CSV table of C-alpha atoms in Angstrom, one decimal:
chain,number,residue,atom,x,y,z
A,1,UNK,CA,-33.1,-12.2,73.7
A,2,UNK,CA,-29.5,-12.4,75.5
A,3,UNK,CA,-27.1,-14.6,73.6
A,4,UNK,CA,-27.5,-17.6,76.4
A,5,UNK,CA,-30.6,-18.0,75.1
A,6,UNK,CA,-30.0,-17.5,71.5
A,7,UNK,CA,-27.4,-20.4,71.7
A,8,UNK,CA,-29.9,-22.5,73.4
A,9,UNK,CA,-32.3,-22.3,70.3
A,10,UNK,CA,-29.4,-22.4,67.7
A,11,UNK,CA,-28.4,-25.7,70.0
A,12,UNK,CA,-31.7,-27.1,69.8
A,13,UNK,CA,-32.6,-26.0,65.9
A,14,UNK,CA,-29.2,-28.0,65.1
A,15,UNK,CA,-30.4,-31.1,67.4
A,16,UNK,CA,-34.0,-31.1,65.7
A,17,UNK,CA,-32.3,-31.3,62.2
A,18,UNK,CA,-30.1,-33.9,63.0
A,19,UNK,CA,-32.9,-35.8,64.4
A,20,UNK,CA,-34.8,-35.6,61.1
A,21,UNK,CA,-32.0,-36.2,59.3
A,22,UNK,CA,-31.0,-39.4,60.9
A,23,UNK,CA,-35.6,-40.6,60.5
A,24,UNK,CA,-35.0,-39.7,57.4
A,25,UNK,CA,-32.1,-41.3,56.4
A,26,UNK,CA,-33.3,-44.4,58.1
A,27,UNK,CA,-36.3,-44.6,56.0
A,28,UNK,CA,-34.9,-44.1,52.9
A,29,UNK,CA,-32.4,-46.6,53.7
A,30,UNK,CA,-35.3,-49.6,54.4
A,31,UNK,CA,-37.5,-48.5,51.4
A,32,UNK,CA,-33.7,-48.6,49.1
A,33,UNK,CA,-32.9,-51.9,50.4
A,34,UNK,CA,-36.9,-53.1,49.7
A,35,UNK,CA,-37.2,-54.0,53.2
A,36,UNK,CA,-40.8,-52.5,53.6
A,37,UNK,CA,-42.7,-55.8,54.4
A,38,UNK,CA,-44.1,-56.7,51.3
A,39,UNK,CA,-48.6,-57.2,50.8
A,40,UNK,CA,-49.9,-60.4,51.8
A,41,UNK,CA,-50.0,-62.6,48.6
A,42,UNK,CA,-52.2,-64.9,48.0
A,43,UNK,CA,-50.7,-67.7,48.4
A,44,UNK,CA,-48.4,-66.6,51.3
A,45,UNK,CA,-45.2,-68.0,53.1
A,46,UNK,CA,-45.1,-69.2,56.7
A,47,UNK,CA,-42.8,-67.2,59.0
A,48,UNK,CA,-42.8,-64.1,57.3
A,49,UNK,CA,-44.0,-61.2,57.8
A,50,UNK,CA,-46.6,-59.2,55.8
A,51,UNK,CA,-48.2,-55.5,55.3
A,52,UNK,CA,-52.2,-55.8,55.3
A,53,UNK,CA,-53.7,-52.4,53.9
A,54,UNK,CA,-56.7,-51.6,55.5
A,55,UNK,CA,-59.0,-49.6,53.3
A,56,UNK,CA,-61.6,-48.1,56.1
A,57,UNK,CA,-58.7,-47.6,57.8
A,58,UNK,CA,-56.5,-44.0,58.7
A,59,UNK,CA,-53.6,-42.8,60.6
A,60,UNK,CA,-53.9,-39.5,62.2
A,61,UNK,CA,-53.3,-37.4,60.3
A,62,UNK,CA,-55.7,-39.0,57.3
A,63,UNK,CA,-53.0,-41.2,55.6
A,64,UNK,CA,-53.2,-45.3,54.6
A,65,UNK,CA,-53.5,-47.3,57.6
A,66,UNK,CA,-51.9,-51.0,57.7
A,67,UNK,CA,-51.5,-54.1,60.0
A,68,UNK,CA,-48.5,-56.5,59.7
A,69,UNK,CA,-49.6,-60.5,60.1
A,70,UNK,CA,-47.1,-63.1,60.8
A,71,UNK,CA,-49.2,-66.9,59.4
A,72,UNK,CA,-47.3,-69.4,61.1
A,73,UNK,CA,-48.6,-72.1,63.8
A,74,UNK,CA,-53.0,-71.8,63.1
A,75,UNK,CA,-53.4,-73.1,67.2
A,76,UNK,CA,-51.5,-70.0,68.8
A,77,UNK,CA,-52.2,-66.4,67.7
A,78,UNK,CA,-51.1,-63.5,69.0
A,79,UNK,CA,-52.9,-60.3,68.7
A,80,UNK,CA,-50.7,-57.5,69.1
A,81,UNK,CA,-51.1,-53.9,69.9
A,82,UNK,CA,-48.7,-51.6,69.1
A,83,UNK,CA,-48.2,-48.5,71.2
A,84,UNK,CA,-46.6,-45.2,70.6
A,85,UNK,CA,-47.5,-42.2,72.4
A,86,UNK,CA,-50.8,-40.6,73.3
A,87,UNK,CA,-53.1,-37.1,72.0
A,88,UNK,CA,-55.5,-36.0,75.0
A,89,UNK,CA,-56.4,-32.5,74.0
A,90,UNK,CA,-55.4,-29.7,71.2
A,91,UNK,CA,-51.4,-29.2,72.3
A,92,UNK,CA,-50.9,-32.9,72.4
A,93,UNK,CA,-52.6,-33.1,69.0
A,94,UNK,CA,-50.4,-30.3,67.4
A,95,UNK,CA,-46.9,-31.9,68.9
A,96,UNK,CA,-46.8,-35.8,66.9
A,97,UNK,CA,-43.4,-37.2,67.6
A,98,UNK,CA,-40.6,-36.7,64.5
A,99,UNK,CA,-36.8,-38.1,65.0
A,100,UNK,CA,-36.1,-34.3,65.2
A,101,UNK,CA,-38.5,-33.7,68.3
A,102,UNK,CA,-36.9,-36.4,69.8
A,103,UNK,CA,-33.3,-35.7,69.2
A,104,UNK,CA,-34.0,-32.1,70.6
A,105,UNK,CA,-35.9,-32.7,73.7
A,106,UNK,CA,-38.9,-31.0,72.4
A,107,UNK,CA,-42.8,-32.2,73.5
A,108,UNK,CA,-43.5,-34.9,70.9
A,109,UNK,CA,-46.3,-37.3,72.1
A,110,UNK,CA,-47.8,-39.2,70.0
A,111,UNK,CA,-46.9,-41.1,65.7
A,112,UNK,CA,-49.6,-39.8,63.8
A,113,UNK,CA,-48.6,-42.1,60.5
A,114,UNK,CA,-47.2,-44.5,59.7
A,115,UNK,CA,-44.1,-44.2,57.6
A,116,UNK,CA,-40.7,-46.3,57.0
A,117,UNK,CA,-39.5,-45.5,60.2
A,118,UNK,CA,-42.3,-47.0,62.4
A,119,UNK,CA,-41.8,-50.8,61.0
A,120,UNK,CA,-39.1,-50.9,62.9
A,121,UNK,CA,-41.2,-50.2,65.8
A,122,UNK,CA,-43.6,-52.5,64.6
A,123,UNK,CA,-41.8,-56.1,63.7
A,124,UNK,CA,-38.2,-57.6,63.9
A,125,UNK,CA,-37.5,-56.5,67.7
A,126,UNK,CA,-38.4,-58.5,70.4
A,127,UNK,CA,-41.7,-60.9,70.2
A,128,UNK,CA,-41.4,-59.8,67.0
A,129,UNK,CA,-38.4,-61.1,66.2
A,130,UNK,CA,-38.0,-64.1,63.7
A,131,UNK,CA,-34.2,-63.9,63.7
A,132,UNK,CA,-33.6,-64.5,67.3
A,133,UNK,CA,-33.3,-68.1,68.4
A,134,UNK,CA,-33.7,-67.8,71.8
A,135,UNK,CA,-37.7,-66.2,71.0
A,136,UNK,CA,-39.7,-68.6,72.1
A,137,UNK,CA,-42.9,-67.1,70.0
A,138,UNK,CA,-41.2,-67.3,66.5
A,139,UNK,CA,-43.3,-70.0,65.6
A,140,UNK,CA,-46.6,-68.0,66.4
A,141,UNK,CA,-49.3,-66.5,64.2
A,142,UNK,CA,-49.2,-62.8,65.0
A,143,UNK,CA,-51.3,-59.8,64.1
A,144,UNK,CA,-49.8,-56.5,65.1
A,145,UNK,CA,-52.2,-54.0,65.2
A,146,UNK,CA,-50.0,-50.9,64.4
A,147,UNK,CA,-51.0,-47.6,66.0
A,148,UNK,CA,-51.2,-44.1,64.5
A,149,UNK,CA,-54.0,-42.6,66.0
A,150,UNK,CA,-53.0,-41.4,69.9
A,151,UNK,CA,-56.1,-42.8,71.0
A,152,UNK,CA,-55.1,-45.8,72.8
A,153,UNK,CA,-56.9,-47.8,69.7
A,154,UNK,CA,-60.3,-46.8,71.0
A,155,UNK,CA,-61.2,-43.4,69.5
A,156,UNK,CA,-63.9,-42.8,66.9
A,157,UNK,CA,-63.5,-39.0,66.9
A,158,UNK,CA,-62.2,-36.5,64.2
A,159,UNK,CA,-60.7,-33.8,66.5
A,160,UNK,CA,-59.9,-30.2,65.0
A,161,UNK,CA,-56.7,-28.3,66.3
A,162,UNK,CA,-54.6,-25.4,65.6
A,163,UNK,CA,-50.9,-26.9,64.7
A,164,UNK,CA,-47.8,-25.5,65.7
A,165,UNK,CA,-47.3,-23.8,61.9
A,166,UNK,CA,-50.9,-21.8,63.0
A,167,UNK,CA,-52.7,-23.6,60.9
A,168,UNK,CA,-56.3,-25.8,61.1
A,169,UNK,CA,-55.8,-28.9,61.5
A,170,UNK,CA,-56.9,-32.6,61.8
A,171,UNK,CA,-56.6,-35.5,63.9
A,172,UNK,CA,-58.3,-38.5,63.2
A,173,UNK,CA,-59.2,-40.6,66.1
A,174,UNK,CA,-60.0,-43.9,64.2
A,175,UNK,CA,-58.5,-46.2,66.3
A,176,UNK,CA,-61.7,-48.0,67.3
A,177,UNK,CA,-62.4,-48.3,63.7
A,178,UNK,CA,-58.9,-49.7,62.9
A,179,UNK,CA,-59.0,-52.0,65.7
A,180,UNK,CA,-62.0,-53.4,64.5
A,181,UNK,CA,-60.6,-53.7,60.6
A,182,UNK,CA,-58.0,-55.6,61.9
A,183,UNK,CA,-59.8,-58.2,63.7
A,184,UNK,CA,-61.6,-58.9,60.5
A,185,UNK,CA,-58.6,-60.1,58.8
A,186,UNK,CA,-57.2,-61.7,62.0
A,187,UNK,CA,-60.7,-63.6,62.1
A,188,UNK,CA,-60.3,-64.3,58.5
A,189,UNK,CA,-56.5,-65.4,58.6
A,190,UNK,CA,-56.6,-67.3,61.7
A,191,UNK,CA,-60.3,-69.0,62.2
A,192,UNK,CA,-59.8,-71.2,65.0
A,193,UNK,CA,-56.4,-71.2,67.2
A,194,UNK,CA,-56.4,-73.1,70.2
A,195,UNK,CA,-54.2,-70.7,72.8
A,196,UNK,CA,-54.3,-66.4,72.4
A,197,UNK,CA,-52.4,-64.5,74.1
A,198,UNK,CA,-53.5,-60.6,73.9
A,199,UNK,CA,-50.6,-58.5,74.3
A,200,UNK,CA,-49.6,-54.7,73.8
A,201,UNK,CA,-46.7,-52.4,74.9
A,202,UNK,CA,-46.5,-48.8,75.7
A,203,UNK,CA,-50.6,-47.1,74.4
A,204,UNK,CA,-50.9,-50.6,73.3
A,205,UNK,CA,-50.5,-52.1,76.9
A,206,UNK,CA,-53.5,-50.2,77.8
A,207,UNK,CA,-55.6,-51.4,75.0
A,208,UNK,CA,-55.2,-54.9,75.7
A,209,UNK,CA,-58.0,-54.4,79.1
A,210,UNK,CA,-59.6,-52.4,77.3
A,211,UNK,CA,-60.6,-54.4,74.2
A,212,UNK,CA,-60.3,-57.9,75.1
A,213,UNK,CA,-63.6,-58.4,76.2
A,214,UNK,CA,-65.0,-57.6,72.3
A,215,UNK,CA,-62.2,-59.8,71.2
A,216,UNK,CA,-63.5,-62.8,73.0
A,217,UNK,CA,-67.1,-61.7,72.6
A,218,UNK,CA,-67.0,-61.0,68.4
A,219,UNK,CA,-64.5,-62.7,67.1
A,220,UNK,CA,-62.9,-65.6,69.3
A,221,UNK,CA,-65.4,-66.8,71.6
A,222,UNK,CA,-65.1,-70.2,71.7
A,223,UNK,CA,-61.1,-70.2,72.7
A,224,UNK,CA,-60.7,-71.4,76.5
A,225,UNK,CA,-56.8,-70.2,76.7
A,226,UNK,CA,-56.6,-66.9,76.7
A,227,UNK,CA,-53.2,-65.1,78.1
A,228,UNK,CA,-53.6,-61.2,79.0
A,229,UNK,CA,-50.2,-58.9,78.9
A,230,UNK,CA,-49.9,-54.9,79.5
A,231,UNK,CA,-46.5,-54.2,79.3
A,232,UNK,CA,-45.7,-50.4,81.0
A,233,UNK,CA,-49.4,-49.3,80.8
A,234,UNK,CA,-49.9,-46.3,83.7
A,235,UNK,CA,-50.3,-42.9,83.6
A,236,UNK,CA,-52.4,-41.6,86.9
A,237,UNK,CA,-55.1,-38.6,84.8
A,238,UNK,CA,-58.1,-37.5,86.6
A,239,UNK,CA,-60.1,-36.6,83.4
A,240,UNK,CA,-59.8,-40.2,81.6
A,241,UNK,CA,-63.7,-40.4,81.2
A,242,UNK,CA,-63.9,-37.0,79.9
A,243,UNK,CA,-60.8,-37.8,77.3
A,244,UNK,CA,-62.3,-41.3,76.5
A,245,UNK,CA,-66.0,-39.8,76.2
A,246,UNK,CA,-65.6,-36.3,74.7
A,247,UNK,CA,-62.1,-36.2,73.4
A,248,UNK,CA,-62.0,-39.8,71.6
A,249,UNK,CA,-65.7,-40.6,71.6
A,250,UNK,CA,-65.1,-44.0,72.2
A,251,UNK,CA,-67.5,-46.5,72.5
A,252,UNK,CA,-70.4,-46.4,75.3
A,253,UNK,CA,-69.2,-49.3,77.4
A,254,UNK,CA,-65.3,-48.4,77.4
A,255,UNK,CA,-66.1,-45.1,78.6
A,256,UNK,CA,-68.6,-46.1,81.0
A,257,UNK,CA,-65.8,-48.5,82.8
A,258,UNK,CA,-63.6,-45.6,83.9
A,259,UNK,CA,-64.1,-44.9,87.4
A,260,UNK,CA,-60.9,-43.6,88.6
A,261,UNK,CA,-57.4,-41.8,87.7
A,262,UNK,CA,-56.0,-44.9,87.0
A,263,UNK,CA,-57.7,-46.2,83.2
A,264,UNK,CA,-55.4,-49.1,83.3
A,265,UNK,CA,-57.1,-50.7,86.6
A,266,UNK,CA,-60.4,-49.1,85.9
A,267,UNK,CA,-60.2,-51.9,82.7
A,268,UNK,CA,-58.7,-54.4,84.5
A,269,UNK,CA,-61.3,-54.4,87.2
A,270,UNK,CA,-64.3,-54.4,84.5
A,271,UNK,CA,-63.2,-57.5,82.8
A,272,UNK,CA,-62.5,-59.1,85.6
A,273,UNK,CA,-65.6,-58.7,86.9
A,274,UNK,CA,-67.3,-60.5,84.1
A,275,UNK,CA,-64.1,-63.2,83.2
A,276,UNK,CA,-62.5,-63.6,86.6
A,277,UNK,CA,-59.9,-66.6,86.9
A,278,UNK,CA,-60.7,-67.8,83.4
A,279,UNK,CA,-58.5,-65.8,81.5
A,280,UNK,CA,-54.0,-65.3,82.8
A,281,UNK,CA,-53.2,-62.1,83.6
A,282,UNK,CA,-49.4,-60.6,83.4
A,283,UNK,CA,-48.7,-57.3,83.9
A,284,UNK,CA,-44.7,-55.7,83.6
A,285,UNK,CA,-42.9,-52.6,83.7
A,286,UNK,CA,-39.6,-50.8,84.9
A,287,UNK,CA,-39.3,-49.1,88.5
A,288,UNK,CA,-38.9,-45.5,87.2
A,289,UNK,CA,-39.9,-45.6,83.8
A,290,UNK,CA,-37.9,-42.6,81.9
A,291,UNK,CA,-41.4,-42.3,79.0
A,292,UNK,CA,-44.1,-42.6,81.1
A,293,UNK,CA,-42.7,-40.4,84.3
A,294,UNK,CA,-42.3,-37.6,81.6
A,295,UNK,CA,-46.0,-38.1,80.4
A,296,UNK,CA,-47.2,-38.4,84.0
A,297,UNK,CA,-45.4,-34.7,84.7
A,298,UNK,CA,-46.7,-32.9,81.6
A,299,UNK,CA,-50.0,-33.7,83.2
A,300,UNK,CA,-49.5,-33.2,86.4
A,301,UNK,CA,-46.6,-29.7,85.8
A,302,UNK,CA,-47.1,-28.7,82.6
A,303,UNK,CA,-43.9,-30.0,81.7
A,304,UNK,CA,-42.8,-32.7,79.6
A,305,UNK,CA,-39.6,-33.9,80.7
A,306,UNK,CA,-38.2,-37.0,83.3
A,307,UNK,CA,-36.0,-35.9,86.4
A,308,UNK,CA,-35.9,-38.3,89.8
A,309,UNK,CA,-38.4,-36.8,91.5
A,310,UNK,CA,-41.5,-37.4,88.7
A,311,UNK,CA,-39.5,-41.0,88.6
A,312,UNK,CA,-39.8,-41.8,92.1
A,313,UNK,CA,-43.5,-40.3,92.1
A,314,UNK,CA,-43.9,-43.3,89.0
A,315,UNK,CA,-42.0,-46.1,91.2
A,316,UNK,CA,-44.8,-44.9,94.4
A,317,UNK,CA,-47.6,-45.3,92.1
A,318,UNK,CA,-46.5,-48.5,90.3
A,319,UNK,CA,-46.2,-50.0,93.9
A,320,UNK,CA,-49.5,-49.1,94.3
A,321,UNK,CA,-51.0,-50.6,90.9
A,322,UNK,CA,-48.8,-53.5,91.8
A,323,UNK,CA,-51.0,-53.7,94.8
A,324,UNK,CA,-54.2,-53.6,93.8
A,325,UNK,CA,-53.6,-55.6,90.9
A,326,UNK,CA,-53.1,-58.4,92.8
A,327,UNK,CA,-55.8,-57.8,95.2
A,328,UNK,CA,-57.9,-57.8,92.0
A,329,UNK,CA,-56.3,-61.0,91.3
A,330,UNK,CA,-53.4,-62.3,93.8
A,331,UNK,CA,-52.5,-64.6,90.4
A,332,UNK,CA,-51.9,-61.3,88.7
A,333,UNK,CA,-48.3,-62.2,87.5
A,334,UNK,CA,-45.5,-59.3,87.4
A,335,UNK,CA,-42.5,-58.5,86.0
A,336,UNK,CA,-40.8,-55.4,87.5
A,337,UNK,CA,-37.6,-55.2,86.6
A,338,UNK,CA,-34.6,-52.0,86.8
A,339,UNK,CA,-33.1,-52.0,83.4
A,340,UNK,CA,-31.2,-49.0,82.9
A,341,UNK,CA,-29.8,-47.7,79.1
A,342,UNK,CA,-27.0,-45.1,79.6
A,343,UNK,CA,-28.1,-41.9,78.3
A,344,UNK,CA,-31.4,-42.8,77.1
A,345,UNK,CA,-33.3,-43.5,80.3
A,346,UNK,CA,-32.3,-40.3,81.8
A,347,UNK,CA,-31.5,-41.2,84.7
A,348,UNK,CA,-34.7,-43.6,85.1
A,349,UNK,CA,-35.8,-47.0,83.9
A,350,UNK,CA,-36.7,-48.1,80.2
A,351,UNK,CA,-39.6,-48.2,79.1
A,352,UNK,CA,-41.6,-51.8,77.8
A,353,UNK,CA,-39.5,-54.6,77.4
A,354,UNK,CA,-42.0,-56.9,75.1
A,355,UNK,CA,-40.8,-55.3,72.2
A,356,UNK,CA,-37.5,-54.5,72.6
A,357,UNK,CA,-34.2,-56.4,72.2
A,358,UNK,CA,-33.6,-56.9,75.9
A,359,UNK,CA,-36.8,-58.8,75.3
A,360,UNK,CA,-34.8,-62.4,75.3
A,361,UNK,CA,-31.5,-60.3,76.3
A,362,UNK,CA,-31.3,-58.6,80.1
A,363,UNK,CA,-32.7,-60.8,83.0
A,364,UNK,CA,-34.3,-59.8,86.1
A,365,UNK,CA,-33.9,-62.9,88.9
A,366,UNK,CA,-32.0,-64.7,86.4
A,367,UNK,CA,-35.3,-65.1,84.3
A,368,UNK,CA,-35.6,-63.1,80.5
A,369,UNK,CA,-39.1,-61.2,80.1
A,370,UNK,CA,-39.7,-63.7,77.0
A,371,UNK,CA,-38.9,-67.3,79.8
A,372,UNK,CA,-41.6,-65.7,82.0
A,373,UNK,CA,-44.3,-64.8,79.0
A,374,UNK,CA,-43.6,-68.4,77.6
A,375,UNK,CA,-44.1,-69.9,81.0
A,376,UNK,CA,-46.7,-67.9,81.4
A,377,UNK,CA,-48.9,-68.6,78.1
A,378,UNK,CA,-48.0,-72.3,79.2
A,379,UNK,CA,-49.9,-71.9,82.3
A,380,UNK,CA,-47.3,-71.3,84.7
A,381,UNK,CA,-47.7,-67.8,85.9
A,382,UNK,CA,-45.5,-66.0,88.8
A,383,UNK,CA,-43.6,-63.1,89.8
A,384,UNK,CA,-40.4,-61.4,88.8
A,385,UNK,CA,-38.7,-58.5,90.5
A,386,UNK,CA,-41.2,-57.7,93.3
A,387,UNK,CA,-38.1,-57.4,95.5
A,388,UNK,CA,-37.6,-53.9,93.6
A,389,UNK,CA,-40.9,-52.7,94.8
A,390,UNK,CA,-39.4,-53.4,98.6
């Protein structure tokens, strides 16, 4: 080993433990200042937000599994699912993401738990937010389906794999099983709203297709205004049916919907087929999103990093989604936008907006991501940023 290289991996040893340092530090810092949400009481308050235990329920790698509710206006729920990476065969399994990974640029794809750390993924940011005045869903019920599993919320599937330390391990595909958990308390908290609006970012985004039709089946079939969001949900993979079938076992009829490369528009078509123009559709993401380009090329290369070319190859195919989406459906409403974070977009475009502070912040044709969703659940859907898809 020449010293080049031995500087590299001293470089990158330092990076990972300042990574884990800063999680770490993080976490301790919300569970010090009591800021993990607290159990829902029995009597609880409006506007807040609370931790639901789910005891059938488990993360990936066999710990507690939770949902976080927000009880506020009984006529408009939101269901919410939460993404955060994705586990497709035994190296995905072995690399979960830690601050560490992340910090050093290693392959870190999917949470496995869910710790401190992930609430912040989970409420306060965007939709999420109660503190931010210009939110338009503050006054909503939501249930945020928090996601630990790397299964897109469908798997039902305990997968065995050797970890990076050599040793057998573990991962539990449950997210079918939590998914259907949490719709048992969001049944039992909220009985009868009026207007749902079915949302998801990131793994989540591709959830929402996928699972709305047992949503509106089991639990909520009698609501008439239903709102449909997947916020950055593609990733072209020619062996989604296998991964679904074999990998995650999920159930019979999500597998049996995946037809193409494209899982996303495989769902979409599916439900559209049996809903059509009854239910609003919104789809959204960035030109050259930084995550999902890097997830595309460790399929595609064996290589899990973002440059311009695996970005561009993203912006082609998102042209292309954008087109058939709206051949599916020419009311399919978009939001493309170019938001760039110095640094962290790596040359590309961020990835989901839903979630994130820009979420009432940055503007694409002078319109903020949370106007067009409120428009939107309020039954005036259209386009923003199709310009940037030329």
């Amino acid at each position: 080993m020449d010293y080049r290289e031995k500087r590299r991996m001293r470089k990158q040893m330092l990076e990972q433990q300042f990574g884990d340092f800063v999680e770490n530090t993080i976490g301790k810092r919300i569970v010090d200042r009591d800021l993990i949400a607290p159990e829902l009481l029995d009597d609880p308050e409006k506007g807040k937000w609370y931790r639901v235990v789910i005891p059938m329920g488990m993360s990936g790698d066999g710990s507690e599994y939770h949902v976080y509710v927000k009880i506020a206006d009984p006529e408009k729920l939101c269901i919410f699912f939460s993404g955060g990476g994705i586990a497709y065969d035994e190296y995905t399994a072995a690399r979960p993401i830690t601050g560490g990974k992340v910090a050093a640029d290693l392959p870190n794809y999917y949470w496995n738990n869910l710790r401190p750390f992930t609430q912040i993924m989970n409420i306060d940011m965007g939709i999420m937010n109660l503190r931010d005045n210009d939110n338009p869903f503050r006054d909503w019920s939501i249930i945020d389906i928090a996601y630990a599993t790397g299964d897109f919320h469908i798997g039902n599937n305990d997968f065995p794999y050797e970890g990076e330390d050599g040793e057998q391990h573990v991962l539990h595909f449950h997210g079918y099983i939590n998914f259907l958990e949490a719709m048992g308390v969001s049944k039992n908290l909220f009985a009868n709203p009026k207007k749902l609006l079915i949302a998801g970012n990131s793994a989540g985004a591709f959830a929402v297709p996928a699972l709305t039709d047992e949503i509106l089946t089991m639990w909520y079939p009698g609501v008439k205004d239903i709102t449909l969001l997947s916020d950055s949900a593609l990733l072209l993979y020619n062996k989604w049916k296998y991964t679904a079938k074999e990998v995650w076992k999920a159930p019979k009829p999500i597998c049996d919907a995946v037809n193409s490369d494209n899982i996303t528009l495989s769902w979409y078509r599916n439900l559209f087929a049996k809903y059509g123009n009854s239910l609003r559709y919104l789809y959204s993401s960035s030109i050259r999103d930084y995550v999902l380009s890097a997830y595309y090329n460790d399929i595609t290369n064996k290589e899990y990093k973002t440059d311009s070319d695996v970005q561009d190859a993203y912006c082609r195919q998102l042209k292309e989604m954008v087109s058939d989406l709206k051949l599916l459906n020419h009311d399919f409403g978009m939001y493309i936008n170019n938001w760039v974070l110095p640094i962290v977009t790596k040359g590309g475009t961020v990835h989901t907006a839903v979630r994130e502070p820009y979420f009432t912040r940055f503007m694409q044709d002078d319109v903020t991501m949370a106007r067009w969703l409120y428009d939107a659940v309020n039954g005036n859907v259209y386009d923003v940023g199709m310009d940037l898809l030329g």
